[in-house]
PDB file of C-alpha atoms in Angstrom:
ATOM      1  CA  UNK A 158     -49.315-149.347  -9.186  1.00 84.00           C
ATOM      2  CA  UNK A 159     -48.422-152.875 -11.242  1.00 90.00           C
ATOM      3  CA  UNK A 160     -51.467-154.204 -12.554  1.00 93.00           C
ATOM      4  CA  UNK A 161     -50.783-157.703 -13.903  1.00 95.00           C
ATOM      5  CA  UNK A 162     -53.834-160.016 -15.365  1.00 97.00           C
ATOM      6  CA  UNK A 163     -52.792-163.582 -17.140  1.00 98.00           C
ATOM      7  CA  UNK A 164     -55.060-165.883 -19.162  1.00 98.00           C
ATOM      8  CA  UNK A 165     -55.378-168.831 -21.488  1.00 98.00           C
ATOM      9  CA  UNK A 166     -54.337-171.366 -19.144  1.00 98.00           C
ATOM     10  CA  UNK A 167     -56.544-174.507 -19.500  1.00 98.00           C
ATOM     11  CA  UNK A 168     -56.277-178.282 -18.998  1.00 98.00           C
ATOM     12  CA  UNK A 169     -54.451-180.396 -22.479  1.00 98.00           C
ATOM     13  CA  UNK A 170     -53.055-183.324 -22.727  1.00 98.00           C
ATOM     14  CA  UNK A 171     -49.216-184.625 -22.211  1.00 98.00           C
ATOM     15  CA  UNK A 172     -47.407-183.389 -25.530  1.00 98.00           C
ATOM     16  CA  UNK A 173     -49.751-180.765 -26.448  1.00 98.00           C
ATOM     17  CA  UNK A 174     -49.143-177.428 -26.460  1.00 98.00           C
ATOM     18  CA  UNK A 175     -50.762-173.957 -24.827  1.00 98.00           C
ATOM     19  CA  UNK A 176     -50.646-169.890 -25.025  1.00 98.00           C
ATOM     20  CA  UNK A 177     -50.267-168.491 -21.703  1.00 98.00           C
ATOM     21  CA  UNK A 178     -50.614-164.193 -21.925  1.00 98.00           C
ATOM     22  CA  UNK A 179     -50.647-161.687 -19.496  1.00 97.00           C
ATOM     23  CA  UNK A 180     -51.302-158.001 -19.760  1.00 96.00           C
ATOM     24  CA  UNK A 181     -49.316-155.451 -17.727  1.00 94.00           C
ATOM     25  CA  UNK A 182     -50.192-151.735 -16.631  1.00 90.00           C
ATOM     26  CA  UNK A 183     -49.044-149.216 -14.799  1.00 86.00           C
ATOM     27  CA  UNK A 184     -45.248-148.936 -15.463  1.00 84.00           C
ATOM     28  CA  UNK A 185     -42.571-148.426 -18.598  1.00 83.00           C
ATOM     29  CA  UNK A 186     -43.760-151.403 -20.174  1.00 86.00           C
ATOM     30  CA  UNK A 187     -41.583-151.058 -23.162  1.00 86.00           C
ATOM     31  CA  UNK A 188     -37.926-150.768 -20.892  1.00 88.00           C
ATOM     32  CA  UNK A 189     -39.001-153.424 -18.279  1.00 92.00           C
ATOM     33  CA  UNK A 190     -37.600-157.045 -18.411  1.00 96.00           C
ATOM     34  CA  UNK A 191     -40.059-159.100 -17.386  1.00 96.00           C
ATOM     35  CA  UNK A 192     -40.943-163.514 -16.620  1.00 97.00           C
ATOM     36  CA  UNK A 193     -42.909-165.814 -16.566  1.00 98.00           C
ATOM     37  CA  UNK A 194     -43.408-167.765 -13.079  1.00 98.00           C
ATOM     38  CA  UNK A 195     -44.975-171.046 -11.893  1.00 98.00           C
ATOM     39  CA  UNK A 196     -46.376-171.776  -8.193  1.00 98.00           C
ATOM     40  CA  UNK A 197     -47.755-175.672  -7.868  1.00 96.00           C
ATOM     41  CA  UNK A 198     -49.229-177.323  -4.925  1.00 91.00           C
ATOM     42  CA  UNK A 199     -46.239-177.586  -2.108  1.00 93.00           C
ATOM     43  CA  UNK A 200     -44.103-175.643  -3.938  1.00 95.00           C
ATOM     44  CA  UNK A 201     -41.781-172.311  -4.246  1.00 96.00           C
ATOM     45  CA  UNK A 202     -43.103-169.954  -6.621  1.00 96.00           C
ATOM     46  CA  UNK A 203     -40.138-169.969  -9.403  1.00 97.00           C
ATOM     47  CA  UNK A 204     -39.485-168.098 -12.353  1.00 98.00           C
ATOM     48  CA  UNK A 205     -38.949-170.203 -15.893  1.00 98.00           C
ATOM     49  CA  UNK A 206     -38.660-167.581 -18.501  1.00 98.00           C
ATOM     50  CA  UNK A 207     -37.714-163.942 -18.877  1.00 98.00           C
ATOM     51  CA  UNK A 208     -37.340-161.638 -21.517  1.00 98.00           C
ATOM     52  CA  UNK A 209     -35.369-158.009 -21.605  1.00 96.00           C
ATOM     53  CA  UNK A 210     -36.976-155.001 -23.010  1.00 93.00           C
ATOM     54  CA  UNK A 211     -34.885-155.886 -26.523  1.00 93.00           C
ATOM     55  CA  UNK A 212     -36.276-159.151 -26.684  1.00 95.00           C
ATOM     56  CA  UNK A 213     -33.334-161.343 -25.014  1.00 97.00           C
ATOM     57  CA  UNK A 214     -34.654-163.946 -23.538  1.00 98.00           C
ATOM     58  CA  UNK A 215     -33.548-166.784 -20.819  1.00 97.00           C
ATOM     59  CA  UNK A 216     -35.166-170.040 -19.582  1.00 98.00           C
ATOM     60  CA  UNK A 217     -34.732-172.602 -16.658  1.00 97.00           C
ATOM     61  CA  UNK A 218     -33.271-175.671 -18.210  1.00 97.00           C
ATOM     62  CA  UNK A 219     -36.382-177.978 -17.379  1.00 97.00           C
ATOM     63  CA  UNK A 220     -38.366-175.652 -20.534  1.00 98.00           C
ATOM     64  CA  UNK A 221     -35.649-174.828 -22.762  1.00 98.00           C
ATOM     65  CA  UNK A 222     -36.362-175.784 -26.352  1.00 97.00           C
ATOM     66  CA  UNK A 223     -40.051-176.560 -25.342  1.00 98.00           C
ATOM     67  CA  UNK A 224     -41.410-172.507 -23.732  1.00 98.00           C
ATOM     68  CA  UNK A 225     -40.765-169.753 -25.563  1.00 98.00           C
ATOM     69  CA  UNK A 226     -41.605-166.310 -23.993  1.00 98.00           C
ATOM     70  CA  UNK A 227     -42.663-162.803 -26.190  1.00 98.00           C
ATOM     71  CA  UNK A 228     -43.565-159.847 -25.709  1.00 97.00           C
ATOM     72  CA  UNK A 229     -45.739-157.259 -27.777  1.00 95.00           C
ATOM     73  CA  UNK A 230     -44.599-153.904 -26.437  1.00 93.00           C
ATOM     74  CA  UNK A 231     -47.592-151.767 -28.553  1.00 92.00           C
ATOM     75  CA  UNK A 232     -50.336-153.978 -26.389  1.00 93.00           C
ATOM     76  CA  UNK A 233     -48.088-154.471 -23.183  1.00 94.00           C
ATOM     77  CA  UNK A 234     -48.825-158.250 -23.364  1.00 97.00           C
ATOM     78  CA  UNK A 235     -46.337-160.867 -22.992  1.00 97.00           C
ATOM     79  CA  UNK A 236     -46.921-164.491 -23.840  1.00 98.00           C
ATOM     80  CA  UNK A 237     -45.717-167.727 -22.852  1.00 98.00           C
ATOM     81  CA  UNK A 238     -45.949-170.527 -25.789  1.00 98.00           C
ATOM     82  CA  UNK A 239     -45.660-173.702 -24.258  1.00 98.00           C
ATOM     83  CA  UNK A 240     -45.090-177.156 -26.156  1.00 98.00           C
ATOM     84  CA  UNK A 241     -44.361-180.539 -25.066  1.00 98.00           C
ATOM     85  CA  UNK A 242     -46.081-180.297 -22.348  1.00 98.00           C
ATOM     86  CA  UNK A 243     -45.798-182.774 -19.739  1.00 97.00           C
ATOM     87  CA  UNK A 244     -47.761-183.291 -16.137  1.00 97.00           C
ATOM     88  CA  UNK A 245     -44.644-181.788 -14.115  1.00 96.00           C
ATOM     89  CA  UNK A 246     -45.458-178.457 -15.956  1.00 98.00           C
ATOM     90  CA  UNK A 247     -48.984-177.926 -14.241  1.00 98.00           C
ATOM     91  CA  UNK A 248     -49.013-175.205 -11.885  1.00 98.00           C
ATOM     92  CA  UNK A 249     -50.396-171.882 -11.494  1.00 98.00           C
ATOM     93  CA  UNK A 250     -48.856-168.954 -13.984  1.00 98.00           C
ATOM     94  CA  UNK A 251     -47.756-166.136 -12.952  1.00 98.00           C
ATOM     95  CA  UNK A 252     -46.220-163.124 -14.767  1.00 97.00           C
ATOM     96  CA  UNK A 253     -44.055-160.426 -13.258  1.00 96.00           C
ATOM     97  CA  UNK A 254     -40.356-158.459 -13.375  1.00 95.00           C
ATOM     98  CA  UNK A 255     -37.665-160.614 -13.792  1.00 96.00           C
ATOM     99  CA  UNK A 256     -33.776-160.208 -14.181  1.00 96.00           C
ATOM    100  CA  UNK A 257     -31.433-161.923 -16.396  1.00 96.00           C
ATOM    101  CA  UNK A 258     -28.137-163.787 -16.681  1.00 92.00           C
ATOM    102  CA  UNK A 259     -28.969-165.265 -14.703  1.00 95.00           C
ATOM    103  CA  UNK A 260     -32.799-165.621 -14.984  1.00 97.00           C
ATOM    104  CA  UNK A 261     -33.986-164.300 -11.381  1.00 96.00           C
ATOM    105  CA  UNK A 262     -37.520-163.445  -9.884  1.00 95.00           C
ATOM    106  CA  UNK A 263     -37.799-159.537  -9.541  1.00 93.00           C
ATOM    107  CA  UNK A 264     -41.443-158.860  -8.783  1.00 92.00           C
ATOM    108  CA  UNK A 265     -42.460-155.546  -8.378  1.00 88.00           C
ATOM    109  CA  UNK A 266     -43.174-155.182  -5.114  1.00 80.00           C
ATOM    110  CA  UNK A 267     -46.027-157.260  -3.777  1.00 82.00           C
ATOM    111  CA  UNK A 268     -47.823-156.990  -7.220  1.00 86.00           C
ATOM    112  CA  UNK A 269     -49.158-160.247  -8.623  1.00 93.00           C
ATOM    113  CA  UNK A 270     -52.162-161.214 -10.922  1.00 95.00           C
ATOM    114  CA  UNK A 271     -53.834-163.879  -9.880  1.00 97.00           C
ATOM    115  CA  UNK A 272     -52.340-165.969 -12.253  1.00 98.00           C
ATOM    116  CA  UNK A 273     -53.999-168.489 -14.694  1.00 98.00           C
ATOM    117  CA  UNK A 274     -53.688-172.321 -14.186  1.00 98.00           C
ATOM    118  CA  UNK A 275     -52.037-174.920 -16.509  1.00 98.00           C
ATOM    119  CA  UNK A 276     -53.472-178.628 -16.023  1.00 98.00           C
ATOM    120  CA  UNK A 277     -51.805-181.548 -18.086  1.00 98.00           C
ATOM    121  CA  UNK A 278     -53.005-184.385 -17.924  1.00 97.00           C
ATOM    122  CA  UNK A 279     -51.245-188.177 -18.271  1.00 92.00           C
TER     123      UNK A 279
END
């Protein structure tokens, strides 16, 4: 079974920046492609960033140039950096499978982490 735990979400200030990760367990880590996600209040859960198991990577236009999404496949972690940020960018973040070109949500299943929360403030 998926096991999928995010951190380092916190509350900053419009135009600063923050270090999302998440840790995943319990498949091929290494072979997966996998995204980043965002659920806020009143809205669809949608996927911003994804990455391939070789490192290509694919954003939503509204965080191109500003996210930037790794992975580290010797600690099964992927990251989110996040600059720029503005108050339309708080939500919930979620981690998860992902497909790409184009960038699609591909969760496994009904796995998902309980996600770690992103609060900018005006």
């Amino acid at each position: 079974q998926v096991q999928l735990v995010e951190s380092g979400g916190g509350l900053v200030p419009a135009g600063g920046s923050l270090t999302v990760s998440c840790v995943v367990s319990g498949t091929a880590f290494t072979f997966q492609t996998l995204g980043w996600y965002r659920q806020s209040p009143g809205k669809d859960r949608e996927v911003v960033a994804g990455i391939s198991g070789g490192g290509t990577t694919d954003y939503v236009d509204s965080v191109k140039g500003r996210f930037t999404i790794s992975r580290d496949n010797n600690k099964k972690k992927l990251y989110l950096q996040m600059r720029n940020l503005q108050p339309d960018d708080s939500a919930v973040y979620y981690c998860n499978g992902a497909t790409l070109r184009p960038l699609r949500s591909a969760p496994y299943g009904a796995s998902w982490g309980q996600g770690t929360q992103v609060i900018v403030s005006s």
